[in-house]
Amino acid sequence: MWVKRWILLTVFGVIMVSMGFVMVLLEQHPKNKAFASVIIILGILAVITGIKRIIKSLVTVFLPQSEDELVDKVYKKRVLEKGPKIVVIGGGTGLATLLRGLKEYTSNITAIVTVADDGGSSGRLRQEFDVLPPGDIRNCLVALADAEPLVGKLFQFRFDEGTGLAGHNFGNLFITALSQVTGDFDAAIKESSKVLAIRGRVLPATLDKVALVAEHADGTETVGESIIPQAAMPIKRVHLRPANCRPTDEAIDAIKRADVVVLGPGSLYTSIMPNLMVGKIYQEIIDSKAIKIYVCNVMTQKGETEDYKASEHLKAIIAHTAPGIVDYCIVNTAKIKPEMLEKYKQEEAYPVIPDSENVRKMKCKVIEAHIVKAEGYVRHDSDKVAKIIVDLVTSLKKSR
């Protein structure tokens, strides 16, 4: 590492400085004192050069990026640490999409994620190993990752074949294995966060094992997050079983400290609502001094929000919680391409109508914007939505 030579230079510099001060104190002749001053200056330069070179040699070994890349990372870290404190609540692909945009503005992000998932790989692991479902949490960890892209791809890798492995996701298996090793699902998330070097935190809404229950308009019930959309019956209300599940202390603390709390985007009844139903999380949001924002979905969802306008999404949230849960509602006003509409028509999904006037009647401010991104799927444009949220927080802070 070429460290020894720089250590010797540093030691030599210290000796020169010491000798110089001794000469200054003992010598009476002006010329000798001037010479001593030169020795002191040269010694100080030697010490500075040696220390700088030692640090650079060590950094080159332990952080083998180019110097410019390292400086850029340090600068970005410092800037992001000063960003607003943002709590995002939800699950599924919608939450992960938003997190990708927000992490470019701040590292003070807390994602509070639903653990009611019981389908796919997460459902199988939940049943076989009696752990909380890792899928939505994994998506959020990868979305916030600052590690090498290959690590993120590894966590998202899904096995297509193999007895017992087919359909499973490597990240889900990794988190499940860690939870078994540590004996603590929360610790497994924290260790996974270190592996991915995430900007922010990902927290489960509760560490209790819960099931999501939907009460339908005809009085029947459907149990299970993955089954509810298949019931093909309008949802009247959802709740968690058991009803007395407890929120994590870290989630409550994050809400209390937040500058802004964002609900969604994501499946209204199966991604957003399960978090609000945990203990009195929704009451903590209402009581918080944070700005409360709901990012309304771009498309309706079969089995959950057929024919729902923006106001009906908001009305459902308030009905499950209380007035004051949302201050601002972000709605999409961009037109979606006909070919994409045709694709979603086959899934019985249609654009959510931004009926802003009805939203305002519920004492909620509306932010209308072109926030859609259609690349194979209709999704929120994470960069645009993140900028709207950060700009809103910044402007409101300045006006206070």
Tab-separated table of C-alpha atoms in Angstrom:
chain	number	residue	atom	x	y	z
A	1	MET	CA	0.000	0.000	0.000
A	2	TRP	CA	3.133	2.244	0.075
A	3	VAL	CA	2.177	3.296	3.599
A	4	LYS	CA	5.576	2.872	5.314
A	5	ARG	CA	7.303	5.646	3.369
A	6	TRP	CA	4.526	8.093	4.217
A	7	ILE	CA	4.610	7.088	7.896
A	8	LEU	CA	8.360	7.760	7.898
A	9	LEU	CA	7.803	11.133	6.199
A	10	THR	CA	5.187	12.031	8.845
A	11	VAL	CA	7.514	11.019	11.694
A	12	PHE	CA	10.392	12.950	10.079
A	13	GLY	CA	8.117	15.997	9.795
A	14	VAL	CA	7.207	15.792	13.495
A	15	ILE	CA	10.926	15.601	14.389
A	16	MET	CA	11.684	18.650	12.224
A	17	VAL	CA	8.888	20.662	13.839
A	18	SER	CA	10.115	19.693	17.326
A	19	MET	CA	13.721	20.601	16.494
A	20	GLY	CA	12.613	23.890	14.993
A	21	PHE	CA	10.738	24.902	18.146
A	22	VAL	CA	13.690	23.934	20.330
A	23	MET	CA	16.001	26.100	18.179
A	24	VAL	CA	13.600	29.025	18.385
A	25	LEU	CA	13.569	28.782	22.181
A	26	LEU	CA	17.343	28.342	22.625
A	27	GLU	CA	18.868	30.408	19.823
A	28	GLN	CA	19.392	34.149	20.286
A	29	HIS	CA	20.780	35.036	16.870
A	30	PRO	CA	18.100	36.279	14.401
A	31	LYS	CA	19.552	34.291	11.481
A	32	ASN	CA	19.410	31.058	13.455
A	33	LYS	CA	15.808	31.794	14.481
A	34	ALA	CA	14.871	32.405	10.842
A	35	PHE	CA	16.482	29.085	9.919
A	36	ALA	CA	14.493	27.386	12.713
A	37	SER	CA	11.277	28.876	11.342
A	38	VAL	CA	12.047	27.400	7.901
A	39	ILE	CA	12.608	23.978	9.514
A	40	ILE	CA	9.224	24.250	11.303
A	41	ILE	CA	7.417	25.146	8.072
A	42	LEU	CA	9.098	22.291	6.157
A	43	GLY	CA	8.244	19.900	9.001
A	44	ILE	CA	4.579	20.925	8.953
A	45	LEU	CA	4.438	20.412	5.175
A	46	ALA	CA	6.020	16.977	5.589
A	47	VAL	CA	3.438	15.995	8.224
A	48	ILE	CA	0.508	17.203	6.096
A	49	THR	CA	1.829	15.438	2.974
A	50	GLY	CA	2.474	12.208	4.888
A	51	ILE	CA	-0.953	12.092	6.513
A	52	LYS	CA	-2.716	12.874	3.219
A	53	ARG	CA	-0.781	10.130	1.437
A	54	ILE	CA	-1.493	7.585	4.207
A	55	ILE	CA	-5.228	8.287	4.037
A	56	LYS	CA	-5.246	8.112	0.252
A	57	SER	CA	-3.347	4.795	0.274
A	58	LEU	CA	-5.795	3.240	2.761
A	59	VAL	CA	-8.861	4.571	0.945
A	60	THR	CA	-7.562	3.208	-2.370
A	61	VAL	CA	-7.307	-0.274	-0.847
A	62	PHE	CA	-10.575	-0.410	1.078
A	63	LEU	CA	-12.666	1.665	-1.338
A	64	PRO	CA	-11.272	0.867	-4.780
A	65	GLN	CA	-13.210	3.522	-6.702
A	66	SER	CA	-11.573	6.316	-8.606
A	67	GLU	CA	-10.843	9.448	-6.596
A	68	ASP	CA	-13.475	11.462	-8.488
A	69	GLU	CA	-16.100	8.764	-7.882
A	70	LEU	CA	-15.287	8.679	-4.182
A	71	VAL	CA	-15.515	12.463	-3.849
A	72	ASP	CA	-18.838	12.366	-5.702
A	73	LYS	CA	-20.182	9.719	-3.312
A	74	VAL	CA	-19.096	11.668	-0.227
A	75	TYR	CA	-20.607	14.887	-1.600
A	76	LYS	CA	-23.875	13.166	-2.488
A	77	LYS	CA	-24.055	11.540	0.948
A	78	ARG	CA	-23.624	14.915	2.660
A	79	VAL	CA	-26.298	16.539	0.484
A	80	LEU	CA	-28.794	13.682	0.904
A	81	GLU	CA	-28.353	13.684	4.681
A	82	LYS	CA	-29.753	17.236	4.709
A	83	GLY	CA	-32.864	16.243	2.754
A	84	PRO	CA	-36.385	16.227	4.208
A	85	LYS	CA	-37.551	13.420	6.515
A	86	ILE	CA	-40.015	11.432	4.423
A	87	VAL	CA	-42.148	8.504	5.570
A	88	VAL	CA	-43.734	6.482	2.765
A	89	ILE	CA	-46.484	3.971	3.588
A	90	GLY	CA	-47.723	1.167	1.363
A	91	GLY	CA	-46.480	-1.920	-0.445
A	92	GLY	CA	-46.210	-3.618	-3.799
A	93	THR	CA	-44.574	-2.170	-6.899
A	94	GLY	CA	-46.141	1.259	-6.367
A	95	LEU	CA	-44.188	1.961	-3.186
A	96	ALA	CA	-40.910	0.689	-4.647
A	97	THR	CA	-41.409	2.885	-7.732
A	98	LEU	CA	-41.783	6.024	-5.623
A	99	LEU	CA	-38.764	5.165	-3.452
A	100	ARG	CA	-36.494	5.068	-6.518
A	101	GLY	CA	-37.321	8.702	-7.176
A	102	LEU	CA	-37.174	9.932	-3.581
A	103	LYS	CA	-33.713	8.497	-2.868
A	104	GLU	CA	-32.214	11.005	-5.328
A	105	TYR	CA	-33.360	13.869	-3.065
A	106	THR	CA	-32.871	12.579	0.475
A	107	SER	CA	-31.509	9.681	2.486
A	108	ASN	CA	-33.895	10.456	5.353
A	109	ILE	CA	-36.485	8.016	4.017
A	110	THR	CA	-38.492	5.517	6.046
A	111	ALA	CA	-40.612	3.025	4.139
A	112	ILE	CA	-43.330	1.445	6.298
A	113	VAL	CA	-44.360	-1.713	4.498
A	114	THR	CA	-47.341	-4.031	4.762
A	115	VAL	CA	-46.766	-7.591	6.004
A	116	ALA	CA	-50.221	-8.906	5.065
A	117	ASP	CA	-48.996	-10.460	1.791
A	118	ASP	CA	-49.836	-14.171	1.538
A	119	GLY	CA	-49.375	-14.950	-2.159
A	120	GLY	CA	-46.563	-16.135	-4.424
A	121	SER	CA	-43.080	-16.734	-3.050
A	122	SER	CA	-43.776	-14.671	0.083
A	123	GLY	CA	-46.885	-16.710	0.869
A	124	ARG	CA	-45.045	-20.008	0.475
A	125	LEU	CA	-42.203	-18.910	2.738
A	126	ARG	CA	-44.667	-17.547	5.246
A	127	GLN	CA	-46.452	-20.881	5.405
A	128	GLU	CA	-43.382	-23.134	5.386
A	129	PHE	CA	-41.106	-21.180	7.743
A	130	ASP	CA	-43.620	-19.202	9.825
A	131	VAL	CA	-41.965	-15.890	8.945
A	132	LEU	CA	-43.381	-12.554	7.912
A	133	PRO	CA	-43.717	-12.172	4.115
A	134	PRO	CA	-40.467	-10.697	2.723
A	135	GLY	CA	-41.583	-9.797	-0.832
A	136	ASP	CA	-42.733	-6.188	-0.479
A	137	ILE	CA	-39.900	-5.459	1.933
A	138	ARG	CA	-37.372	-6.880	-0.555
A	139	ASN	CA	-38.749	-4.660	-3.340
A	140	CYS	CA	-38.320	-1.576	-1.159
A	141	LEU	CA	-34.786	-2.555	-0.101
A	142	VAL	CA	-33.727	-2.944	-3.736
A	143	ALA	CA	-35.431	0.342	-4.681
A	144	LEU	CA	-33.395	2.195	-2.034
A	145	ALA	CA	-30.156	0.304	-2.715
A	146	ASP	CA	-26.931	2.221	-3.263
A	147	ALA	CA	-24.883	-0.938	-3.804
A	148	GLU	CA	-23.603	-2.197	-7.137
A	149	PRO	CA	-26.462	-2.855	-9.625
A	150	LEU	CA	-25.483	-6.519	-9.755
A	151	VAL	CA	-26.356	-6.932	-6.067
A	152	GLY	CA	-29.815	-5.483	-6.702
A	153	LYS	CA	-30.318	-7.791	-9.669
A	154	LEU	CA	-29.286	-10.734	-7.495
A	155	PHE	CA	-31.888	-9.861	-4.848
A	156	GLN	CA	-34.572	-9.641	-7.558
A	157	PHE	CA	-33.548	-12.879	-9.305
A	158	ARG	CA	-36.402	-15.361	-9.556
A	159	PHE	CA	-35.816	-19.099	-10.013
A	160	ASP	CA	-37.741	-20.463	-12.992
A	161	GLU	CA	-36.998	-24.094	-12.297
A	162	GLY	CA	-35.767	-26.465	-9.628
A	163	THR	CA	-37.693	-28.641	-7.204
A	164	GLY	CA	-38.961	-26.376	-4.448
A	165	LEU	CA	-37.084	-23.359	-5.845
A	166	ALA	CA	-39.241	-22.548	-8.888
A	167	GLY	CA	-41.111	-19.276	-8.334
A	168	HIS	CA	-38.973	-18.246	-5.389
A	169	ASN	CA	-37.001	-15.032	-5.355
A	170	PHE	CA	-33.368	-15.001	-4.158
A	171	GLY	CA	-33.963	-11.901	-2.026
A	172	ASN	CA	-36.935	-13.553	-0.316
A	173	LEU	CA	-34.828	-16.624	0.449
A	174	PHE	CA	-31.952	-14.459	1.703
A	175	ILE	CA	-34.167	-12.493	4.117
A	176	THR	CA	-35.895	-15.681	5.291
A	177	ALA	CA	-32.545	-17.398	5.898
A	178	LEU	CA	-31.268	-14.376	7.835
A	179	SER	CA	-34.413	-14.318	9.979
A	180	GLN	CA	-33.815	-17.992	10.817
A	181	VAL	CA	-30.134	-17.385	11.627
A	182	THR	CA	-30.751	-14.289	13.759
A	183	GLY	CA	-34.095	-15.472	15.126
A	184	ASP	CA	-35.478	-12.004	14.379
A	185	PHE	CA	-37.201	-10.827	11.180
A	186	ASP	CA	-36.495	-7.192	12.028
A	187	ALA	CA	-32.772	-7.939	12.420
A	188	ALA	CA	-32.829	-9.759	9.056
A	189	ILE	CA	-34.162	-6.606	7.374
A	190	LYS	CA	-31.478	-4.452	8.985
A	191	GLU	CA	-28.688	-6.814	7.906
A	192	SER	CA	-30.096	-6.947	4.370
A	193	SER	CA	-30.144	-3.139	4.392
A	194	LYS	CA	-26.395	-3.161	5.086
A	195	VAL	CA	-25.721	-5.596	2.246
A	196	LEU	CA	-27.605	-3.340	-0.189
A	197	ALA	CA	-26.260	-0.100	1.370
A	198	ILE	CA	-29.731	1.441	1.200
A	199	ARG	CA	-30.476	5.156	1.456
A	200	GLY	CA	-32.947	5.229	4.297
A	201	ARG	CA	-34.774	2.516	6.246
A	202	VAL	CA	-37.346	-0.147	5.487
A	203	LEU	CA	-39.632	-1.128	8.371
A	204	PRO	CA	-42.474	-3.638	8.647
A	205	ALA	CA	-45.686	-1.969	9.818
A	206	THR	CA	-45.947	-4.683	12.488
A	207	LEU	CA	-43.937	-7.703	13.581
A	208	ASP	CA	-47.149	-9.581	14.397
A	209	LYS	CA	-48.379	-12.175	11.924
A	210	VAL	CA	-51.581	-10.787	10.442
A	211	ALA	CA	-54.181	-11.687	7.828
A	212	LEU	CA	-56.135	-9.154	5.781
A	213	VAL	CA	-59.923	-9.565	5.798
A	214	ALA	CA	-62.294	-7.880	3.347
A	215	GLU	CA	-65.967	-7.294	4.113
A	216	HIS	CA	-67.939	-7.174	0.871
A	217	ALA	CA	-71.066	-5.224	-0.020
A	218	ASP	CA	-73.183	-8.410	0.155
A	219	GLY	CA	-72.040	-9.145	3.720
A	220	THR	CA	-69.585	-11.938	2.858
A	221	GLU	CA	-65.938	-11.983	3.925
A	222	THR	CA	-62.736	-12.893	2.101
A	223	VAL	CA	-59.601	-13.715	4.085
A	224	GLY	CA	-56.190	-13.280	2.481
A	225	GLU	CA	-54.497	-10.407	0.686
A	226	SER	CA	-53.913	-12.409	-2.491
A	227	ILE	CA	-57.482	-13.768	-2.628
A	228	ILE	CA	-59.393	-10.523	-2.024
A	229	PRO	CA	-59.033	-9.127	-5.592
A	230	GLN	CA	-60.271	-12.464	-6.966
A	231	ALA	CA	-63.561	-12.303	-5.062
A	232	ALA	CA	-65.094	-10.081	-7.775
A	233	MET	CA	-67.307	-8.397	-5.200
A	234	PRO	CA	-67.230	-4.680	-4.208
A	235	ILE	CA	-65.277	-4.110	-1.003
A	236	LYS	CA	-67.092	-2.356	1.814
A	237	ARG	CA	-64.280	-2.421	4.363
A	238	VAL	CA	-61.048	-4.212	5.240
A	239	HIS	CA	-59.512	-5.035	8.602
A	240	LEU	CA	-56.656	-7.059	10.056
A	241	ARG	CA	-56.890	-10.256	12.028
A	242	PRO	CA	-55.944	-10.156	14.848
A	243	ALA	CA	-57.255	-6.632	15.363
A	244	ASN	CA	-54.883	-5.895	18.265
A	245	CYS	CA	-51.648	-6.138	16.227
A	246	ARG	CA	-49.008	-3.669	17.368
A	247	PRO	CA	-47.049	-1.203	15.236
A	248	THR	CA	-43.258	-1.194	15.514
A	249	ASP	CA	-41.807	1.504	17.756
A	250	GLU	CA	-39.494	2.634	14.956
A	251	ALA	CA	-42.459	3.170	12.613
A	252	ILE	CA	-44.281	5.332	15.165
A	253	ASP	CA	-41.127	7.329	15.919
A	254	ALA	CA	-40.499	7.921	12.194
A	255	ILE	CA	-44.038	9.275	11.725
A	256	LYS	CA	-43.634	11.638	14.683
A	257	ARG	CA	-40.359	13.035	13.320
A	258	ALA	CA	-41.414	13.226	9.664
A	259	ASP	CA	-41.598	16.364	7.548
A	260	VAL	CA	-43.971	14.581	5.189
A	261	VAL	CA	-45.962	11.328	5.258
A	262	VAL	CA	-46.861	9.836	1.872
A	263	LEU	CA	-49.578	7.238	1.343
A	264	GLY	CA	-49.224	5.174	-1.823
A	265	PRO	CA	-49.131	4.733	-4.658
A	266	GLY	CA	-50.275	1.121	-4.603
A	267	SER	CA	-53.290	-1.149	-4.300
A	268	LEU	CA	-55.759	0.784	-2.174
A	269	TYR	CA	-57.213	-2.033	-0.071
A	270	THR	CA	-54.367	-4.563	-0.094
A	271	SER	CA	-51.216	-2.400	0.045
A	272	ILE	CA	-52.104	0.921	1.709
A	273	MET	CA	-54.986	0.074	4.065
A	274	PRO	CA	-53.251	-2.828	5.884
A	275	ASN	CA	-50.636	-0.403	7.226
A	276	LEU	CA	-53.215	2.100	8.438
A	277	MET	CA	-55.118	-0.667	10.232
A	278	VAL	CA	-52.139	-1.575	12.441
A	279	GLY	CA	-52.841	-0.330	15.943
A	280	LYS	CA	-53.464	3.391	15.712
A	281	ILE	CA	-50.893	4.202	13.045
A	282	TYR	CA	-53.443	6.335	11.217
A	283	GLN	CA	-54.015	8.398	14.375
A	284	GLU	CA	-50.268	8.980	14.694
A	285	ILE	CA	-50.272	10.277	11.110
A	286	ILE	CA	-53.176	12.649	11.829
A	287	ASP	CA	-51.521	13.909	15.034
A	288	SER	CA	-48.161	14.385	13.318
A	289	LYS	CA	-47.121	17.886	12.231
A	290	ALA	CA	-45.969	16.391	8.935
A	291	ILE	CA	-47.549	17.217	5.585
A	292	LYS	CA	-49.820	14.322	4.588
A	293	ILE	CA	-49.898	13.410	0.913
A	294	TYR	CA	-51.837	10.730	-0.939
A	295	VAL	CA	-50.471	9.713	-4.352
A	296	CYS	CA	-53.587	8.507	-6.149
A	297	ASN	CA	-53.336	5.495	-8.441
A	298	VAL	CA	-53.207	6.044	-12.183
A	299	MET	CA	-55.339	3.010	-13.075
A	300	THR	CA	-58.285	1.301	-11.413
A	301	GLN	CA	-57.775	-2.257	-10.202
A	302	LYS	CA	-60.067	-5.180	-10.830
A	303	GLY	CA	-61.389	-6.673	-7.619
A	304	GLU	CA	-60.541	-3.562	-5.596
A	305	THR	CA	-61.333	-0.222	-7.177
A	306	GLU	CA	-63.511	-0.770	-10.260
A	307	ASP	CA	-64.938	2.542	-11.499
A	308	TYR	CA	-63.269	4.450	-8.657
A	309	LYS	CA	-62.522	8.111	-9.291
A	310	ALA	CA	-59.783	9.922	-7.374
A	311	SER	CA	-62.303	11.172	-4.810
A	312	GLU	CA	-63.527	7.633	-4.126
A	313	HIS	CA	-59.992	6.482	-3.395
A	314	LEU	CA	-59.650	9.288	-0.858
A	315	LYS	CA	-63.155	8.686	0.551
A	316	ALA	CA	-62.243	5.043	1.258
A	317	ILE	CA	-59.071	6.068	3.118
A	318	ILE	CA	-60.970	8.555	5.285
A	319	ALA	CA	-63.758	6.012	5.951
A	320	HIS	CA	-61.181	3.540	7.262
A	321	THR	CA	-59.359	6.157	9.351
A	322	ALA	CA	-60.553	9.705	10.091
A	323	PRO	CA	-60.658	13.185	8.512
A	324	GLY	CA	-57.262	14.901	8.471
A	325	ILE	CA	-55.374	11.845	7.239
A	326	VAL	CA	-54.582	13.586	3.919
A	327	ASP	CA	-53.706	17.252	3.240
A	328	TYR	CA	-52.747	16.954	-0.437
A	329	CYS	CA	-53.799	14.550	-3.149
A	330	ILE	CA	-51.594	14.100	-6.227
A	331	VAL	CA	-53.589	13.063	-9.290
A	332	ASN	CA	-52.537	12.255	-12.837
A	333	THR	CA	-53.927	14.416	-15.660
A	334	ALA	CA	-51.789	13.019	-18.493
A	335	LYS	CA	-53.443	11.072	-21.286
A	336	ILE	CA	-52.497	7.421	-21.661
A	337	LYS	CA	-51.681	6.042	-25.113
A	338	PRO	CA	-54.522	4.114	-26.818
A	339	GLU	CA	-52.422	0.950	-27.195
A	340	MET	CA	-51.769	0.924	-23.440
A	341	LEU	CA	-55.447	1.513	-22.710
A	342	GLU	CA	-56.324	-1.451	-24.903
A	343	LYS	CA	-53.838	-3.634	-23.050
A	344	TYR	CA	-55.280	-2.698	-19.657
A	345	LYS	CA	-58.838	-3.037	-20.936
A	346	GLN	CA	-58.214	-6.770	-21.187
A	347	GLU	CA	-57.471	-6.720	-17.446
A	348	GLU	CA	-60.598	-4.604	-16.812
A	349	ALA	CA	-58.461	-1.703	-15.612
A	350	TYR	CA	-59.101	1.890	-16.692
A	351	PRO	CA	-57.601	5.336	-15.980
A	352	VAL	CA	-58.625	6.881	-12.658
A	353	ILE	CA	-60.675	10.019	-13.362
A	354	PRO	CA	-59.116	13.008	-11.542
A	355	ASP	CA	-62.324	14.588	-10.207
A	356	SER	CA	-60.443	17.324	-8.385
A	357	GLU	CA	-63.525	19.321	-7.328
A	358	ASN	CA	-64.905	16.388	-5.359
A	359	VAL	CA	-61.520	15.884	-3.710
A	360	ARG	CA	-61.438	19.551	-2.663
A	361	LYS	CA	-64.891	19.166	-1.097
A	362	MET	CA	-63.243	16.770	1.361
A	363	LYS	CA	-60.981	19.621	2.508
A	364	CYS	CA	-57.999	18.242	0.627
A	365	LYS	CA	-55.786	20.266	-1.707
A	366	VAL	CA	-55.201	18.797	-5.160
A	367	ILE	CA	-51.973	18.715	-7.148
A	368	GLU	CA	-52.708	17.940	-10.793
A	369	ALA	CA	-49.717	16.819	-12.871
A	370	HIS	CA	-48.559	14.652	-15.738
A	371	ILE	CA	-47.035	11.880	-13.651
A	372	VAL	CA	-47.608	8.796	-15.770
A	373	LYS	CA	-44.898	6.684	-17.378
A	374	ALA	CA	-45.897	3.977	-19.853
A	375	GLU	CA	-43.059	1.618	-20.712
A	376	GLY	CA	-44.642	-1.794	-21.027
A	377	TYR	CA	-46.805	-0.981	-18.001
A	378	VAL	CA	-48.575	2.176	-16.853
A	379	ARG	CA	-46.673	3.380	-13.799
A	380	HIS	CA	-46.109	6.592	-11.930
A	381	ASP	CA	-43.065	8.515	-13.103
A	382	SER	CA	-40.992	8.194	-9.932
A	383	ASP	CA	-38.770	11.200	-10.735
A	384	LYS	CA	-41.712	13.549	-11.344
A	385	VAL	CA	-43.690	12.426	-8.284
A	386	ALA	CA	-40.610	12.653	-6.050
A	387	LYS	CA	-39.863	16.176	-7.298
A	388	ILE	CA	-43.454	17.282	-6.627
A	389	ILE	CA	-43.249	15.965	-3.062
A	390	VAL	CA	-39.830	17.469	-2.285
A	391	ASP	CA	-40.703	20.824	-3.905
A	392	LEU	CA	-43.927	20.969	-1.883
A	393	VAL	CA	-42.126	20.293	1.391
A	394	THR	CA	-39.426	22.855	0.584
A	395	SER	CA	-41.906	25.579	-0.403
A	396	LEU	CA	-44.079	25.035	2.687
A	397	LYS	CA	-41.021	25.137	4.960
A	398	LYS	CA	-39.946	28.469	3.452
A	399	SER	CA	-43.414	29.955	3.875
A	400	ARG	CA	-43.589	29.092	7.574
